[in-house]
Coordinates of C-alpha atoms in Angstrom, one line a residue:
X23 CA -49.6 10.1 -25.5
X24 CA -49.6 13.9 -26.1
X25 CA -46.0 14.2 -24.9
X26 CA -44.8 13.0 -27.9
X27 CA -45.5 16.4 -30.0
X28 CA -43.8 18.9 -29.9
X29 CA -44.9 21.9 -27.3
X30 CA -47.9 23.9 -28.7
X31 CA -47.4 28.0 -28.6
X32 CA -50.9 27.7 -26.6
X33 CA -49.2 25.4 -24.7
X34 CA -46.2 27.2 -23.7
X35 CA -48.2 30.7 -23.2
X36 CA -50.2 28.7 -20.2
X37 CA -47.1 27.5 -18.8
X38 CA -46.0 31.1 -18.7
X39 CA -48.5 32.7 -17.3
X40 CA -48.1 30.4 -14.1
X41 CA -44.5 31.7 -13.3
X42 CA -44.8 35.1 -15.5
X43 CA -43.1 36.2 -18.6
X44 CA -40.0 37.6 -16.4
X45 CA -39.2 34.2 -15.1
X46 CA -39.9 32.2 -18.2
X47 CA -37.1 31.8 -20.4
X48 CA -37.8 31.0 -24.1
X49 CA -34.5 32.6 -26.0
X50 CA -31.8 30.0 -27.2
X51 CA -29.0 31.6 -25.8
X52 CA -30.8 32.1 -22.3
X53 CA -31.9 28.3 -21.8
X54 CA -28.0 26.9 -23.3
X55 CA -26.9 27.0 -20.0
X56 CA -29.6 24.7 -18.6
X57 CA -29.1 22.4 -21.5
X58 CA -25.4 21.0 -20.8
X59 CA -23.7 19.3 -17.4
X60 CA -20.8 19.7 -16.2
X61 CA -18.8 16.5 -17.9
X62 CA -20.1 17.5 -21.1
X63 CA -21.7 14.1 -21.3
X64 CA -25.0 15.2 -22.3
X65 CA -26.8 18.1 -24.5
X66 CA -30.5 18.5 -23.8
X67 CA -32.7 20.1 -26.2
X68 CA -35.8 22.1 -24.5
X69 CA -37.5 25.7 -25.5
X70 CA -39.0 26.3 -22.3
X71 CA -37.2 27.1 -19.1
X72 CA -39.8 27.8 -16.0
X73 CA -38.4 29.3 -12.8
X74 CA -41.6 29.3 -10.2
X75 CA -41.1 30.9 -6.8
X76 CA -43.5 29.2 -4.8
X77 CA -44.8 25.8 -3.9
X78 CA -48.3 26.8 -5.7
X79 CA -46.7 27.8 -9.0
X80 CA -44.6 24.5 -8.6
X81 CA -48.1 22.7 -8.0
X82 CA -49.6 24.4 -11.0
X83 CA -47.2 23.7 -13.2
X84 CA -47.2 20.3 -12.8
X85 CA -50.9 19.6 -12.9
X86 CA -51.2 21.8 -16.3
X87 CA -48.1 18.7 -17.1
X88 CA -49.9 16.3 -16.3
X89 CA -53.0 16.8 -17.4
X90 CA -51.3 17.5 -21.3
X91 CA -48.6 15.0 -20.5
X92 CA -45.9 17.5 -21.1
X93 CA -42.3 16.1 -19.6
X94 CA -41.1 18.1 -16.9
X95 CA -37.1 17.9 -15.9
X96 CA -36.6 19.5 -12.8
X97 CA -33.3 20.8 -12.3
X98 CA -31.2 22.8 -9.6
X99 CA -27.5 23.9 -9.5
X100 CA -26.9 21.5 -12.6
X101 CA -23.9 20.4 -10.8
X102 CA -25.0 16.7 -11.0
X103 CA -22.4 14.2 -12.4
X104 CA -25.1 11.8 -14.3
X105 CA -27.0 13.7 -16.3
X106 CA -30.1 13.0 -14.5
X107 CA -30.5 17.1 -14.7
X108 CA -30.2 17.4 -18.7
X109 CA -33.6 17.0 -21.1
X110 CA -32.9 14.8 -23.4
X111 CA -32.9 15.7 -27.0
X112 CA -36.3 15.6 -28.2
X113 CA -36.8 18.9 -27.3
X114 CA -40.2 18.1 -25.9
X115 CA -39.5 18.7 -22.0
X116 CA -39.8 21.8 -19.9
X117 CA -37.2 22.7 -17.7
X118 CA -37.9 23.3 -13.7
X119 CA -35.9 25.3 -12.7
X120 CA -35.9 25.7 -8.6
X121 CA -33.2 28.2 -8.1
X122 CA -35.9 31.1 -7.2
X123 CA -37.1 28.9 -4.3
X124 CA -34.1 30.2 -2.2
X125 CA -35.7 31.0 1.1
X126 CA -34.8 30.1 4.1
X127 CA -38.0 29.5 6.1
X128 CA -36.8 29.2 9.7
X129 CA -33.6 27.8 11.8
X130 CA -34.0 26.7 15.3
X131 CA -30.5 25.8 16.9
X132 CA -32.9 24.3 20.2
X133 CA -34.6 21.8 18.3
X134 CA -31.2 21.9 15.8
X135 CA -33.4 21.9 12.7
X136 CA -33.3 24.2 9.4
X137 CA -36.1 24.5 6.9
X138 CA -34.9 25.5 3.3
X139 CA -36.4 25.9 0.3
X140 CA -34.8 23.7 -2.6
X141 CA -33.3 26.4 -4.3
X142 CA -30.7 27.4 -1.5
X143 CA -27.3 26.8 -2.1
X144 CA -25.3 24.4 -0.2
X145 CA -23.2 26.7 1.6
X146 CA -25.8 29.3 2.8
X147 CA -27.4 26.6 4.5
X148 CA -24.0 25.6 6.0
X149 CA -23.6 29.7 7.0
X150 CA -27.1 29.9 8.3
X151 CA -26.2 26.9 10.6
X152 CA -22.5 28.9 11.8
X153 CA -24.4 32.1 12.4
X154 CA -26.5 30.1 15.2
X155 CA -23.6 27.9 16.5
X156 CA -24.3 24.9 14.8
X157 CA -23.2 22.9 11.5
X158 CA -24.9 21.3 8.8
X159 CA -22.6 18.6 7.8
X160 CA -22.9 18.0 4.1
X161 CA -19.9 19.7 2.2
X162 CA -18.7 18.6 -1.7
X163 CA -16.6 20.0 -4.4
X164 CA -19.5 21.7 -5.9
X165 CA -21.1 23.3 -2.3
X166 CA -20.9 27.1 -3.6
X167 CA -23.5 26.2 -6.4
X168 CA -25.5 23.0 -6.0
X169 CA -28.6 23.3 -4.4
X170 CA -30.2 21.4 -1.8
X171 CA -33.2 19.8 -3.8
X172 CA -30.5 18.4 -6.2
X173 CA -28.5 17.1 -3.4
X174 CA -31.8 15.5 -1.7
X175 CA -33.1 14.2 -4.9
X176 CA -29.5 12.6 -5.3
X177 CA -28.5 11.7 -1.8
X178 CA -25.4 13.1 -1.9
X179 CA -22.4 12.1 -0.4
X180 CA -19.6 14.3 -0.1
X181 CA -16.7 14.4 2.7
X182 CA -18.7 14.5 5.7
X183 CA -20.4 10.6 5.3
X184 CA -18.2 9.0 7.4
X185 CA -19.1 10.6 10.9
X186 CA -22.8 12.3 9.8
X187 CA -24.0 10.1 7.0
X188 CA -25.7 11.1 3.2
X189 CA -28.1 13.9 2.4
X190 CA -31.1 11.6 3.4
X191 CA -30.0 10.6 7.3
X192 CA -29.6 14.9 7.4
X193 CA -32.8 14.6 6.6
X194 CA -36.4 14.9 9.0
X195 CA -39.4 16.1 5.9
X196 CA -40.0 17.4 3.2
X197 CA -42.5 19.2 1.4
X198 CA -42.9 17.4 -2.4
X199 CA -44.9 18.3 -5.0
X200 CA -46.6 15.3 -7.2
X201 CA -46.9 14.6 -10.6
X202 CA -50.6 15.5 -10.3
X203 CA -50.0 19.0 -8.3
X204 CA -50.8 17.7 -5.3
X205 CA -48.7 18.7 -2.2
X206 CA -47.4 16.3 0.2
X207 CA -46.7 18.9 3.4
X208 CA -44.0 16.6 5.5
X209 CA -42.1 19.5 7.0
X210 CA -41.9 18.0 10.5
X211 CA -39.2 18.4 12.7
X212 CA -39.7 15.3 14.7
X213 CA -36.8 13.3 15.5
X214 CA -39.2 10.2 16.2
X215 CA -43.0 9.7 14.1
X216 CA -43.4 6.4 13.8
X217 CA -46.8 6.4 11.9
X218 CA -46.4 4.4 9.1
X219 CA -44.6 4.3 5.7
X220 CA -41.8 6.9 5.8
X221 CA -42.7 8.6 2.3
X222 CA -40.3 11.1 2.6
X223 CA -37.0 8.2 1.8
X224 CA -39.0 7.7 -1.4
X225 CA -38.0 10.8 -3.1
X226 CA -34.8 11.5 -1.1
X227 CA -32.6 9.4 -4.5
X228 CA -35.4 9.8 -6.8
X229 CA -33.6 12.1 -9.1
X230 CA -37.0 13.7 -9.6
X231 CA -38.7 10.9 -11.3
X232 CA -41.6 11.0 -8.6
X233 CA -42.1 14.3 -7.7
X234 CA -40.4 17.9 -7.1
X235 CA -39.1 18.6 -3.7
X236 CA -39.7 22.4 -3.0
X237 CA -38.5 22.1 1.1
X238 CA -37.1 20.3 3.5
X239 CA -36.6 20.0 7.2
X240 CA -32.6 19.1 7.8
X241 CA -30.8 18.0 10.9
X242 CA -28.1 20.2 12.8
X243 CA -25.6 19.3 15.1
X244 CA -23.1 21.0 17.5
X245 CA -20.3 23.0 16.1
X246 CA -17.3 21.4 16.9
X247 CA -14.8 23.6 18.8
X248 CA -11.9 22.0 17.3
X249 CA -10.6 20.1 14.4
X250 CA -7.2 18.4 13.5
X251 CA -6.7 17.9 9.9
X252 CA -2.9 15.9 8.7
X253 CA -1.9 14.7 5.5
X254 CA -0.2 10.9 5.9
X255 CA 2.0 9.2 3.7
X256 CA 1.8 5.5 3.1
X257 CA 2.7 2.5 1.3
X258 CA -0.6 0.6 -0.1
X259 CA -4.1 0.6 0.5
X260 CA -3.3 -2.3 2.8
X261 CA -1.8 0.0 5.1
X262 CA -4.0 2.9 4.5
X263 CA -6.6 0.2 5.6
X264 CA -5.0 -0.2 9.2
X265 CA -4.7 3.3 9.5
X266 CA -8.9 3.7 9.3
X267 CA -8.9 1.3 11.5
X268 CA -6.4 3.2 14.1
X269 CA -8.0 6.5 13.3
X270 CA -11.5 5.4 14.3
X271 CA -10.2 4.3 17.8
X272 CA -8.1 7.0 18.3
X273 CA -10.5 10.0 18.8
X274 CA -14.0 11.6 17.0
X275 CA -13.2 10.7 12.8
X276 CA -14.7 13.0 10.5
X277 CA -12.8 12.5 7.2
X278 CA -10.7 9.8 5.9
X279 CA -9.6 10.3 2.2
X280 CA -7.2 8.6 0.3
X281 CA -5.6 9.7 -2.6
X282 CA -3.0 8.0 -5.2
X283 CA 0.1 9.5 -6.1
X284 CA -0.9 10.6 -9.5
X285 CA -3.7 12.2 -8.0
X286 CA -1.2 14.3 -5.9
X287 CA 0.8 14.8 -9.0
X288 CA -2.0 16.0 -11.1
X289 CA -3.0 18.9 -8.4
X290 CA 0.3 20.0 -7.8
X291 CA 0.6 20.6 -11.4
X292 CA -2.4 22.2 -12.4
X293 CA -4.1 23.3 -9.2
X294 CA -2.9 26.8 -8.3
X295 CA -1.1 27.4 -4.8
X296 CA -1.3 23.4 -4.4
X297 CA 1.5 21.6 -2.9
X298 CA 2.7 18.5 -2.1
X299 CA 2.2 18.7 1.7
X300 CA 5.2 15.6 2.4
X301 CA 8.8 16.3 1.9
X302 CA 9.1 13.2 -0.5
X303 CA 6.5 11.7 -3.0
X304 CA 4.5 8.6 -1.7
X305 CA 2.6 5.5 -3.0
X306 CA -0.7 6.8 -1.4
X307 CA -1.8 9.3 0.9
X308 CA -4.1 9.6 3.2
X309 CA -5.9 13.6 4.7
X310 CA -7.5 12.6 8.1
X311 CA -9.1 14.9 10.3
X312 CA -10.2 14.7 13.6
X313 CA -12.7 16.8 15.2
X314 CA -13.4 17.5 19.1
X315 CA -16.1 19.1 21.2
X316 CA -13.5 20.8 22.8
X317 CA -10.8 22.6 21.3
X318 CA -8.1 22.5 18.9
X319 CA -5.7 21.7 21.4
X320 CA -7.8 18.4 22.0
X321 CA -8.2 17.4 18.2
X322 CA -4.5 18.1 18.0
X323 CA -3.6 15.4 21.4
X324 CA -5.9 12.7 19.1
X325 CA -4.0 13.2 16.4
X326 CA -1.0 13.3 17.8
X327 CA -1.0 10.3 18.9
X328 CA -2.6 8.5 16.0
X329 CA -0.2 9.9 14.0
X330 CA 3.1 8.8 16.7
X331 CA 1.7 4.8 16.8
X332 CA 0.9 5.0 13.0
X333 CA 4.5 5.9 12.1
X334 CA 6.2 3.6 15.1
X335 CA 3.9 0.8 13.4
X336 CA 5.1 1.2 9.7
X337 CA 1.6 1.9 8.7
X338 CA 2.3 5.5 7.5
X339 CA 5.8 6.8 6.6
X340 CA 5.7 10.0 7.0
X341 CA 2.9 12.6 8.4
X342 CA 2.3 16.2 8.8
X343 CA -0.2 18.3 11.2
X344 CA -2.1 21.6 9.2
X345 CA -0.5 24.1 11.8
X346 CA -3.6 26.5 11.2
X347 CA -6.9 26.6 10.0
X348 CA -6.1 27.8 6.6
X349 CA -3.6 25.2 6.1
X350 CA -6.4 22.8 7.2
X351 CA -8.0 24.2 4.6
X352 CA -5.3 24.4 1.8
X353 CA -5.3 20.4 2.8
X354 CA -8.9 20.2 2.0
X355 CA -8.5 22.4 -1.3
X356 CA -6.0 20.1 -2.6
X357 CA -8.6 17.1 -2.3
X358 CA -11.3 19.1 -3.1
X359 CA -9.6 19.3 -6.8
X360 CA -8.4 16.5 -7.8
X361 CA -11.3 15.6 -10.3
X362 CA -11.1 19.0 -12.0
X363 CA -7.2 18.5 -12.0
X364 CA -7.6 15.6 -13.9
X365 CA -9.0 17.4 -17.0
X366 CA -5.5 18.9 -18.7
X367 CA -4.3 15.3 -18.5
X368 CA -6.9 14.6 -21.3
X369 CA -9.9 12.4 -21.1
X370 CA -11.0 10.6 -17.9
X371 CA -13.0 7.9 -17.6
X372 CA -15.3 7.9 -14.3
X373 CA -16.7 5.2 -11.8
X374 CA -18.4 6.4 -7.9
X375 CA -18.2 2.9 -6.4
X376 CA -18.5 1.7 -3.5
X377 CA -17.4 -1.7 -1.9
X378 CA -17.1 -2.9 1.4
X379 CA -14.2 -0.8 3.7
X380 CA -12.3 -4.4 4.0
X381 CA -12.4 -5.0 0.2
X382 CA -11.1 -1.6 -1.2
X383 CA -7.0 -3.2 -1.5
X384 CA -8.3 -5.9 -3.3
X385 CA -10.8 -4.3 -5.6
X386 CA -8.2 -1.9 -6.8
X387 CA -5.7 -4.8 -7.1
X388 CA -8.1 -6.9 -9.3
X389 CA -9.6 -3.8 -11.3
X390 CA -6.1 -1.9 -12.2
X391 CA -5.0 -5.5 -13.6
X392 CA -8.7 -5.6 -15.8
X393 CA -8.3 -2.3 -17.1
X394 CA -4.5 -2.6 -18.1
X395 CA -5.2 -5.3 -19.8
X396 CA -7.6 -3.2 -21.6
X397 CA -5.7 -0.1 -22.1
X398 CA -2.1 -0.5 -21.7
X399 CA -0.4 2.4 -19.8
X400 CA -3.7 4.2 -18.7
X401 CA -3.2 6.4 -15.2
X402 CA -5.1 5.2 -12.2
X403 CA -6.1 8.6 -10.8
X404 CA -8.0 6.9 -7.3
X405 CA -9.3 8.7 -4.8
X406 CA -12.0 9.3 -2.1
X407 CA -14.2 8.4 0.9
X408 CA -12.1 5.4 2.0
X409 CA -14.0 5.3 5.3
X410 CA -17.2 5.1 3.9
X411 CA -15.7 2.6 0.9
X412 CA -16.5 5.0 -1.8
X413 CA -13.5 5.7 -3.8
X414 CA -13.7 7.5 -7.1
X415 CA -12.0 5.2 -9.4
X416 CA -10.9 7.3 -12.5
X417 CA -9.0 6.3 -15.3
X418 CA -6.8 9.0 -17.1
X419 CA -6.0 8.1 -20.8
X420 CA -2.3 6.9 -21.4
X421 CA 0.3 9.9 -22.4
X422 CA 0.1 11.0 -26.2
X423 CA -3.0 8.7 -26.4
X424 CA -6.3 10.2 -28.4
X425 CA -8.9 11.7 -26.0
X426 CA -11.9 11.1 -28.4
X427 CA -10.6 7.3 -29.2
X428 CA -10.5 7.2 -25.6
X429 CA -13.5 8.1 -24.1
X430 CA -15.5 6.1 -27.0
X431 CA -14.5 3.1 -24.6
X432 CA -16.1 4.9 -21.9
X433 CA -19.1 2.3 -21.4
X434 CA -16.6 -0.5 -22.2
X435 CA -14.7 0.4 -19.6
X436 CA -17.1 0.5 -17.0
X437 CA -19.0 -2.9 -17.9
X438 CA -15.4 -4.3 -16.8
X439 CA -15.3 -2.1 -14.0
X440 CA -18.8 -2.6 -12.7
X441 CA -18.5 -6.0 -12.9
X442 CA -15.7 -6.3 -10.7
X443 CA -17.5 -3.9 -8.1
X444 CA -20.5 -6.8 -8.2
X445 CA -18.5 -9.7 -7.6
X446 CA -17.3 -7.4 -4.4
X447 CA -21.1 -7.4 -3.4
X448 CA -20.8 -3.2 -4.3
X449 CA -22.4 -0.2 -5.8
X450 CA -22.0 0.8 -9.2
X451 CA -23.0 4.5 -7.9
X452 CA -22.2 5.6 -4.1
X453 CA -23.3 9.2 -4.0
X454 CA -23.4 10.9 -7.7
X455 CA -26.8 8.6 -8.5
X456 CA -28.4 6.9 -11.7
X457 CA -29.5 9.8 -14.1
X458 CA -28.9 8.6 -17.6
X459 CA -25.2 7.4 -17.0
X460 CA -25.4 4.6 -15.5
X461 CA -29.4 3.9 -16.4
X462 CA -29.2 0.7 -18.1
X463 CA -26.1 -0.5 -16.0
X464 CA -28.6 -0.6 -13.6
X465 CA -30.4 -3.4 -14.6
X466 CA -27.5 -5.5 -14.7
X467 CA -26.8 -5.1 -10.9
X468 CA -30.4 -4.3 -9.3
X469 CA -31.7 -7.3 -7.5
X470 CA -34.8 -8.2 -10.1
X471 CA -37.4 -8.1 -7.7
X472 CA -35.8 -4.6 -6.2
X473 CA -36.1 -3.3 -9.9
X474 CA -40.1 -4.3 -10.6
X475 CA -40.8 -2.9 -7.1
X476 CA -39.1 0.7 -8.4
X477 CA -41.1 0.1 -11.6
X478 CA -44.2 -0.1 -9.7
X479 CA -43.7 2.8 -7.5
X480 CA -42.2 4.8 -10.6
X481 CA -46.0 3.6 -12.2
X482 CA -47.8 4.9 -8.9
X483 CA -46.5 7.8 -8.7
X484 CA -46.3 9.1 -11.9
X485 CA -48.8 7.1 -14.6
X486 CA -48.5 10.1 -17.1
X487 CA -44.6 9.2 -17.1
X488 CA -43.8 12.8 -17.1
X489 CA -41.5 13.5 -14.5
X490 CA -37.9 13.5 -16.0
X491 CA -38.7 10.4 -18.3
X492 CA -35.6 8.4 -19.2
X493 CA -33.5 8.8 -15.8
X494 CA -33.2 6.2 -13.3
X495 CA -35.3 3.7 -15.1

């Protein structure tokens, strides 16, 4: 297999002449960036960085990969949490990058559909969709940087799940480029085409290990005319639990986060202008919001009176109402940084899981008692999509403790961890993906036959094994 030696300067020349010298990077210092993700997990090693603008150079580059079995990684806003956008460190791969595919190719608030080129950022497709009176739904931490081929080629989650679903039900075609060069035009806007296999859900979660998405057809939806967003203090899970349930009856739920105490201690202390939005520290805490077709005034009535049988029923203790929309939004901010606020507490060690809604109070009650026995006095910093079940379950290492010592019982850590989120029928990754992370934990919780069926279409797709080798399987 040629991919095992190292790039050629013939080689490289050819693959520069596709996207041209100016958008070829071959310096050290000017691929580093591409190199390292944003945990500082994992250090790639490549000397080739191609940035192609269209779908042909995209096509070309991959058949001249194919043909000389050269690895390709494709990559986006690197803001991936798994390392499924980092080469690994043979040095042998070439990195795709798709941020000059940044073109927005049409938006048509009738049919409420938006074709983007992978390399737009989140949040100009989320203006684009404002400017015509309409919203695209997907918002995360990372939405002023990641780009929307990474998010489609990791189904990503984000705040917005609950009421609109993940990246791939916001999702109508796409336009995918093979292993081979071929091009697989799927950009239809069709809200029904029931003509066989639906392709397009193969490489929406791929992480790029079938093929490059260079376009995609997404769903918009009305803009709501108003929104109610409260921060709610509680006792336990248990009672954060009968709150979703409340909330979901009580008016149109769009977010439902949860959020331990620590977790509100950690982003008062270190997140600037944050605040504690309750007059007195509590257990857990929940930021609802509700949104209406309406107005304000009748997001505001739901909430109100969510919020009055909530506190008459004991399942939240105290509550308050964002009075404006940037206090709505300083509510959001807050949530929106608890995982960086985590990091000048010293090392972290990270699980996205999900479990059934229902079995979250238990889950946490079973897994805090697993890892304390593990680590005495580590700092459950929880938090996350409660009404979806995905909670981020991170652990912060004990006070005084050593960060290095610590995270070397990362993967211990989360074989105990993952285990526990099987026995509760779960996911060992909700919305960040595989990548390299959590690659071999995979096997441990894939049903078998689910896993030789992956293989197979892995094998289909991509015989030369070139497309970011060593992710997902």
């Amino acid at each position: 297999m040629t991919r095992n030696r190292p790039l050629s300067p013939e080689l490289v020349q050819r693959f520069i002449t596709i996207v041209g010298a100016d958008h070829a990077l071959t310096e050290a210092s000017d691929i580093a960036p591409y190199l390292t993700e944003n945990r500082d997990l994992y250090h790639g090693l490549s000397s080739l960085v191609l940035r192609p603008k269209t779908v042909d150079e995209v096509s070309a580059v991959l058949k001249l990969a194919s043909e000389t079995g050269t690895p390709i990684v494709p990559q986006g806003g690197n803001t991936g949490l798994v390392g499924g956008q980092t080469s690994d460190r043979s040095g042998k791969a070439v990195i795709l990058s798709l941020g000059r595919m940044n073109r927005i190719r049409d938006v048509d608030p009738v049919g409420n559909t938006i074709v983007v080129e992978a390399g737009v950022v989140l949040q100009s497709i989320q203006h684009a969709a404002g400017e015509v009176d309409r919203l695209f739904p997907l918002s995360l931490g990372s939405e002023g940087s990641c780009q929307i081929g990474g998010n489609l080629s990791s189904n990503a989650g984000g705040t917005a799940v609950l009421a609109y679903g993940n990246t791939r039900e916001l999702c109508l075609g796409l336009e995918v480029v093979l292993p081979t060069g071929e091009v697989m035009h799927g950009l239809k806007r069709l809200r029904k085409d029931n003509t066989g296999y639906d392709l397009r859900d193969l490489f929406i979660g791929a992480e790029g290990t079938l093929g490059v998405i260079t376009a995609a057809v997404l769903k918009l939806f009305p803009k709501p005319r108003g929104r109610s967003v409260a921060f709610i203090g509680t006792q336990s899970t248990e009672k954060a639990l009968a709150l979703l349930g409340r909330a979901k009856a009580a008016g149109t739920l769009t977010g439902f986060e949860l959020i331990a105490r620590i977790g509100m201690e950690f982003a008062t202390r270190h997140v600037e202008g944050a605040r504690d939005p309750l007059e007195t520290p509590h257990n857990w805490y929940v930021l609802a919001e509700f949104s209406s077709g309406r107005s304000d005034e009748d997001a505001n009535d739901a909430m109100e009176h969510f919020l009055t049988d909530a506190l008459e029923s004991g399942e939240a203790d105290d509550a308050v109402i964002a009075a404006s929309g940037a206090q709505a939004n300083a509510f959001w901010h807050l949530r929106e940084n608890l995982s960086w606020a985590q990091k000048p507490e010293g090392g972290s060690i990270k699980h996205d899981i999900s479990v059934p809604v229902a079995s979250i109070p238990a889950f946490l009650e079973v897994a805090n008692q697993a890892v304390e026995r593990l680590i005495p006095n580590v700092r459950f910093c929880t938090f996350g999509h409660m009404g979806d079940g995905n909670l981020h379950y991170n652990i912060s290492q004990p006070v005084g403790a050593d960060k290095a010592a610590f995270l070397a019982r990362w993967h211990e850590v989360n074989a105990v961890v993952h285990d526990i989120v099987g026995n509760f029928d779960g996911s060992i990754s909700a919305e960040h993906g595989i990548g390299q992370l959590k690659r071999d934990e995979l096997s441990r919780f894939k049903d078998p036959v689910a896993l030789e069926l992956m293989r197979r279409i892995k094998q289909m797709f991509d015989p030369a094994g070139i497309m970011n080798p060593g992710k997902v399987l």
